[in-house]
PDB file of C-alpha atoms in Angstrom:
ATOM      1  CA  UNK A   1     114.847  74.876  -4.820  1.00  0.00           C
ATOM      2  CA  UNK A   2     115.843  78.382  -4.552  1.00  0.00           C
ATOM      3  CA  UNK A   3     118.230  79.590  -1.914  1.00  0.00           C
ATOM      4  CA  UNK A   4     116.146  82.400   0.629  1.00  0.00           C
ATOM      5  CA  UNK A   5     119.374  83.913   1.778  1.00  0.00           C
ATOM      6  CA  UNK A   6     120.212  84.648  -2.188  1.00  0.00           C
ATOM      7  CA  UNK A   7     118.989  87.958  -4.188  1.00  0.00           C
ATOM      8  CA  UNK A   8     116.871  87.431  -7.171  1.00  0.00           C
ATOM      9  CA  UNK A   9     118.235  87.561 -10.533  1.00  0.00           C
ATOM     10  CA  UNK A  10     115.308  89.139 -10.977  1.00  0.00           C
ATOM     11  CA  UNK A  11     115.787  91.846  -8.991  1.00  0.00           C
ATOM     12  CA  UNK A  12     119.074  93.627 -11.151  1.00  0.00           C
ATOM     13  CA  UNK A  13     116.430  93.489 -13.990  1.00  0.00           C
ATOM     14  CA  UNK A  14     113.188  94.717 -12.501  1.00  0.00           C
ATOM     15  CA  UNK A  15     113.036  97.918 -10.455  1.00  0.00           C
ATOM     16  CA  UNK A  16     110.082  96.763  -8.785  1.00  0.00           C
ATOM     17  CA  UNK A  17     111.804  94.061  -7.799  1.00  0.00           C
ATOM     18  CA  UNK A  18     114.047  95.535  -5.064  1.00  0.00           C
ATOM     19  CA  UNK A  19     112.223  94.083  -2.444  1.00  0.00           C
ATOM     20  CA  UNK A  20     114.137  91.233  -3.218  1.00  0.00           C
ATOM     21  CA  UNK A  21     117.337  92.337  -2.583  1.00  0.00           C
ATOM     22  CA  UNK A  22     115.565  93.130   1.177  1.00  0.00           C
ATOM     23  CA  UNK A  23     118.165  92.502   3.947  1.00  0.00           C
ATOM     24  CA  UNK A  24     114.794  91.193   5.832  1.00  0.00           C
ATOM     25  CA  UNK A  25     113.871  89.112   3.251  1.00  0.00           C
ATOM     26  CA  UNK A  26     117.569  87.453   3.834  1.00  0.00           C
ATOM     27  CA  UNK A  27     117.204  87.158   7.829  1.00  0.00           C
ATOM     28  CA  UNK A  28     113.439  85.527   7.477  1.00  0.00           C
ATOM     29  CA  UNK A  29     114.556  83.162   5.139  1.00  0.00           C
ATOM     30  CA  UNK A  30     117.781  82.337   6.846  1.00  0.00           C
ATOM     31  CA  UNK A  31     115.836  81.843  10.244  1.00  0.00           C
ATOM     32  CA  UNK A  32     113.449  79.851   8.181  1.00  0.00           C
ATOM     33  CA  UNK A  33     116.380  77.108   6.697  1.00  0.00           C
ATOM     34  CA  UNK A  34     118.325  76.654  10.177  1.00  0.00           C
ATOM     35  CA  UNK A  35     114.956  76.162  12.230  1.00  0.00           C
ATOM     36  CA  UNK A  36     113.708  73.508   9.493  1.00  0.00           C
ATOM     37  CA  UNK A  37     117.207  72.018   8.951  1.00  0.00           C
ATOM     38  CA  UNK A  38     117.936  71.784  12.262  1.00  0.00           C
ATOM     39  CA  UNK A  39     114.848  70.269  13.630  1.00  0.00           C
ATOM     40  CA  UNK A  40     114.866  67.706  10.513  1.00  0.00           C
ATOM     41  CA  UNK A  41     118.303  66.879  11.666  1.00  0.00           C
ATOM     42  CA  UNK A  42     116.962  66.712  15.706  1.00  0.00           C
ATOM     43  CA  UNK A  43     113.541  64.888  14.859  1.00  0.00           C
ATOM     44  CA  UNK A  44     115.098  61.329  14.435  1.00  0.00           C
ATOM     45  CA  UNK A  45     117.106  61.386  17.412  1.00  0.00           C
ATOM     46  CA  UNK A  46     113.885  62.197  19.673  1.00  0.00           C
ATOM     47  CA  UNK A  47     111.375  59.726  17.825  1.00  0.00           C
ATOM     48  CA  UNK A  48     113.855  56.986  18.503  1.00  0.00           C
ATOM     49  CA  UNK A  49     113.417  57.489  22.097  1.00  0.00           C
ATOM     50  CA  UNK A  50     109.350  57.388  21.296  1.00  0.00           C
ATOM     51  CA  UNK A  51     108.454  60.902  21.733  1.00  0.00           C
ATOM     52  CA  UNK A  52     107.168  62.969  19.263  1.00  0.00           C
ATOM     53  CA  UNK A  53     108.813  66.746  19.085  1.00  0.00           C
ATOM     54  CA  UNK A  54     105.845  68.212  20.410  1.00  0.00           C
ATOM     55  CA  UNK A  55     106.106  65.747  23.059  1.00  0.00           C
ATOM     56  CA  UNK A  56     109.748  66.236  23.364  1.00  0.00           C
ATOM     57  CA  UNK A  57     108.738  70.262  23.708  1.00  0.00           C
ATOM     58  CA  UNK A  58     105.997  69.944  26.465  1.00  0.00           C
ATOM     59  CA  UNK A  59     108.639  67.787  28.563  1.00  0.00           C
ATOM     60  CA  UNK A  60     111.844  69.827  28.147  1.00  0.00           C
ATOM     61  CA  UNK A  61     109.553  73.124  28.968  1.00  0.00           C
ATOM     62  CA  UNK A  62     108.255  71.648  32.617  1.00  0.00           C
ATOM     63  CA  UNK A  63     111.844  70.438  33.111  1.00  0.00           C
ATOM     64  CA  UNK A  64     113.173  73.807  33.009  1.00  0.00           C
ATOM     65  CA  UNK A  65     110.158  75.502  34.882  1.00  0.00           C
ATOM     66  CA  UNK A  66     110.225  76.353  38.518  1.00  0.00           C
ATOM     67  CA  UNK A  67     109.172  72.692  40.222  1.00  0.00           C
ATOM     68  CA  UNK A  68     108.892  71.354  36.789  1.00  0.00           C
ATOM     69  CA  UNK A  69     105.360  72.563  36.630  1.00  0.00           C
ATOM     70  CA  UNK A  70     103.155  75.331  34.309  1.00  0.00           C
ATOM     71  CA  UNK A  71      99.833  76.148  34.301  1.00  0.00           C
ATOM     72  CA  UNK A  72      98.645  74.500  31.291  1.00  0.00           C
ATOM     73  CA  UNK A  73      97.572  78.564  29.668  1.00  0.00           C
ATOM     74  CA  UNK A  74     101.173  79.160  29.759  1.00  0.00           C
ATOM     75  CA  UNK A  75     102.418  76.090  28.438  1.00  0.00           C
ATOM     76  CA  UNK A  76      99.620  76.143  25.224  1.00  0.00           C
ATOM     77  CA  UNK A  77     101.296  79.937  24.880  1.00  0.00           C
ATOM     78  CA  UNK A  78     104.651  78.569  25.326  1.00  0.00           C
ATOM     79  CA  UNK A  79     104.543  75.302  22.696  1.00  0.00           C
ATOM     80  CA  UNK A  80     103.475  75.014  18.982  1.00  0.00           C
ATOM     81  CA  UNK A  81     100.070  73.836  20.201  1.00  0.00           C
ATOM     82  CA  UNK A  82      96.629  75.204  20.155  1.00  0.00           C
ATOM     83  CA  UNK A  83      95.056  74.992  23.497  1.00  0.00           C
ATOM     84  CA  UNK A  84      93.009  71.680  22.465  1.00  0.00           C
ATOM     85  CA  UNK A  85      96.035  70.263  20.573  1.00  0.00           C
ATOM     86  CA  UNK A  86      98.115  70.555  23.938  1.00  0.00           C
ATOM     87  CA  UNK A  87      95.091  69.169  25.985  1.00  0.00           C
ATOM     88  CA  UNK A  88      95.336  65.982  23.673  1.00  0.00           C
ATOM     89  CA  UNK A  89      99.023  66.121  24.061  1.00  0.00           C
ATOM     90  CA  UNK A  90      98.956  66.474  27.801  1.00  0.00           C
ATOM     91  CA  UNK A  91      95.999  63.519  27.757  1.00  0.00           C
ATOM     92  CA  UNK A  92      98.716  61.010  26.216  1.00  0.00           C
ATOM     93  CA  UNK A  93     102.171  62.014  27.946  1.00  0.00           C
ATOM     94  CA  UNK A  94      99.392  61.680  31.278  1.00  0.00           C
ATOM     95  CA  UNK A  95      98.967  57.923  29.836  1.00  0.00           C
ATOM     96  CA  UNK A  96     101.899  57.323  29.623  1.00  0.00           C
ATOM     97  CA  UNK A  97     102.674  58.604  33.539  1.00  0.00           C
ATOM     98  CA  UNK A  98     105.289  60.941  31.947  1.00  0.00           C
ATOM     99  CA  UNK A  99     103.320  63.975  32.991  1.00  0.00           C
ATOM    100  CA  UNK A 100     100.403  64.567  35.274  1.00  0.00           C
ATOM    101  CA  UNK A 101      97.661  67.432  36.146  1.00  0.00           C
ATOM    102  CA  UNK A 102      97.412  69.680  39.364  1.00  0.00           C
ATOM    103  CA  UNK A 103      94.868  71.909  40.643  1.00  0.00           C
ATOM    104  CA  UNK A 104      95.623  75.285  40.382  1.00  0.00           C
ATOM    105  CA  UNK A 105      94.636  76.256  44.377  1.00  0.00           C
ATOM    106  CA  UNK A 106      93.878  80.162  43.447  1.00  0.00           C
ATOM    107  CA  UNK A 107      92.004  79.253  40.303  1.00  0.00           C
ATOM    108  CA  UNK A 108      89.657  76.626  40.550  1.00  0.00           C
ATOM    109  CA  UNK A 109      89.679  76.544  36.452  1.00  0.00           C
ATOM    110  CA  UNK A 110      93.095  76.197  36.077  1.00  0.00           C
ATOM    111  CA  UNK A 111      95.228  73.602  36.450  1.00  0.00           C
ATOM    112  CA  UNK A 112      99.283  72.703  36.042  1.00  0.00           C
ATOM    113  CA  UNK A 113     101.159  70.477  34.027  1.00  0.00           C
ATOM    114  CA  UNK A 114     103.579  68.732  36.585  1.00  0.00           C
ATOM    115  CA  UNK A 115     106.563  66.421  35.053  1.00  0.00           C
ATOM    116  CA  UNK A 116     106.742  63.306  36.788  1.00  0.00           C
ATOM    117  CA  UNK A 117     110.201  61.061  37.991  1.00  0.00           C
ATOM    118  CA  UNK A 118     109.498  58.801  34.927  1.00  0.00           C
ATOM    119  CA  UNK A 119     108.802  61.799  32.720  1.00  0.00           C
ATOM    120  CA  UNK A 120     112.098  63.424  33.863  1.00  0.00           C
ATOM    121  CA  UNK A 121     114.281  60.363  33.487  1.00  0.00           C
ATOM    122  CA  UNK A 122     112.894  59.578  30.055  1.00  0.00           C
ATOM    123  CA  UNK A 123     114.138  63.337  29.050  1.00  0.00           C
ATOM    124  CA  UNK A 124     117.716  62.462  31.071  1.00  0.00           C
ATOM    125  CA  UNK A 125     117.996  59.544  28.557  1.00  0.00           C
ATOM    126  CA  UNK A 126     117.509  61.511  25.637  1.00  0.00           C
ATOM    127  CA  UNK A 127     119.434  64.676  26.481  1.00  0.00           C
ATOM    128  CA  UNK A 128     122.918  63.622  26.286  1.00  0.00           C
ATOM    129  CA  UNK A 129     122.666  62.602  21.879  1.00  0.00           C
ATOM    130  CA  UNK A 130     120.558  65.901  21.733  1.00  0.00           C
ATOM    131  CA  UNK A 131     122.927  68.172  23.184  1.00  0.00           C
ATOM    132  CA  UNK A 132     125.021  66.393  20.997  1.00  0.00           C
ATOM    133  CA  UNK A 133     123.245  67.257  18.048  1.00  0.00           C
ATOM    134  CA  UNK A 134     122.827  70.488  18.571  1.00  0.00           C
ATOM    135  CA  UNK A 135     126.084  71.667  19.385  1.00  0.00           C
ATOM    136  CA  UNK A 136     127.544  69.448  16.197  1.00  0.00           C
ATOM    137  CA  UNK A 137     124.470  70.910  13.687  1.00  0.00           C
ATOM    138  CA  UNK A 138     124.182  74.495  14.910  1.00  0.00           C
ATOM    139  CA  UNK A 139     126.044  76.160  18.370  1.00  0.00           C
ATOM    140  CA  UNK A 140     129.019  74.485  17.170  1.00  0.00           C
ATOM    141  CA  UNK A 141     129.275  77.016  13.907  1.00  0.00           C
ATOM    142  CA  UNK A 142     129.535  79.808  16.489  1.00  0.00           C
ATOM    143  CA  UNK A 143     131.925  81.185  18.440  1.00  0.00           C
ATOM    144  CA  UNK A 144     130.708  81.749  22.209  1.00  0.00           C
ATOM    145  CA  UNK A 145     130.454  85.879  21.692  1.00  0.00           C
ATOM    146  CA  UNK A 146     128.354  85.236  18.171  1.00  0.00           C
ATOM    147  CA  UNK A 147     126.106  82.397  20.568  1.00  0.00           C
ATOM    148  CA  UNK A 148     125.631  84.928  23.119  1.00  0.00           C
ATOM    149  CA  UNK A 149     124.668  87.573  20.715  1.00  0.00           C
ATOM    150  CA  UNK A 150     122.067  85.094  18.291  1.00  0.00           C
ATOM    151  CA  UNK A 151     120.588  83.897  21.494  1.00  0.00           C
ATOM    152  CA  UNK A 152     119.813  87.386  22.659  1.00  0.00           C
ATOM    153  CA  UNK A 153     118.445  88.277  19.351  1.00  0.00           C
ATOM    154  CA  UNK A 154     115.931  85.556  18.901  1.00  0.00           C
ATOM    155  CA  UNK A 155     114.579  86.559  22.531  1.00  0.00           C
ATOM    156  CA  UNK A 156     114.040  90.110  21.598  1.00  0.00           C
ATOM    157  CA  UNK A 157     112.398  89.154  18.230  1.00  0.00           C
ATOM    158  CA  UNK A 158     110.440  86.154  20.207  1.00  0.00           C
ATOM    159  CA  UNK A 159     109.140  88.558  22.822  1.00  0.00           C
ATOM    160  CA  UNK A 160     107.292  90.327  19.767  1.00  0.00           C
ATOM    161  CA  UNK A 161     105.921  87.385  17.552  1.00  0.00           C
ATOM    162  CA  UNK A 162     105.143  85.134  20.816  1.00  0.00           C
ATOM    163  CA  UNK A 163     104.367  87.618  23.661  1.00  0.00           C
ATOM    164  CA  UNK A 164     104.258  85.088  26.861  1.00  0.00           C
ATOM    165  CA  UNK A 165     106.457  82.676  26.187  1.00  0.00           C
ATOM    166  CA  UNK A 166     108.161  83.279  28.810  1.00  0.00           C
ATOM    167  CA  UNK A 167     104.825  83.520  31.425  1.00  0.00           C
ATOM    168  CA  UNK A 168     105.516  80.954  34.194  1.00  0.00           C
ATOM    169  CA  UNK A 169     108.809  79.842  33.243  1.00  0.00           C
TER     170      UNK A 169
END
């Protein structure tokens, strides 16, 4: 397989080609290898623990949420999910008493995704290896200036591709 983050040979040869020499092209495709190595190297980790990632997602987003609660709109913005795909989602981790549904008392429509004791301690368990992981596959290749400066970066160029991720958090 091709490396992203590498010219084209193809592009010394063919003028038109220049667009693969693109500095952009490099970024995208770098962004592209670290999220998909990284959560390859993550995914294992979390399944043993019986959560999928989406799963994993959902739970680590209402831990880190004022009173470990969103209204379910901003957690469908906030996750990988479409809004029935997080209602199925919130239907099992409900189940499974890991997560459970509120009334939203100014909208009689909406409602919040609240994370429950057993919901939090199951995320306690698993946080420890992940951290882990994550700081031995990625933060760990970065000094704290360069981690500062990528994790600034990725919200500016998240506020543009996902605007509301942040709503409710």
């Amino acid at each position: 397989m091709a490396d992203l983050a590498t010219p084209s040979p193809a592009a010394t040869t063919d003028p038109r080609a220049a667009a693969l020499d693109d500095p952009r092209l490099t970024a995208a495709g770098l962004l592209f290898e670290v999220a998909t190595g990284l959560e390859s190297r993550l995914a294992a980790q979390i399944a043993s623990a019986g959560v999928s990632l989406s799963e994993f997602e959902v739970l680590l987003r209402l831990s880190r949420s004022d009173d470990t609660r969103l209204r379910m709109s901003d957690l469908a913005t906030q996750s990988n999910l479409s809004s029935s795909g997080l209602t199925r989602l919130v239907d099992r981790l409900e189940g499974r008493q890991l997560l459970t549904r509120q009334a939203c008392p100014s909208d009689g429509r909406g409602s919040f995704a609240v994370l429950t004791p057993a919901g939090l301690e199951l995320l306690l368990s698993i946080m420890p290896g992940h951290v882990e992981l994550i700081d031995r596959w990625y933060t760990s290749a970065l000094s704290p200036t360069q981690l500062e400066e990528l994790t600034s970066a990725l919200r500016a160029v998240r506020a543009v591709v996902r605007p509301g991720a942040e709503a409710g958090a």
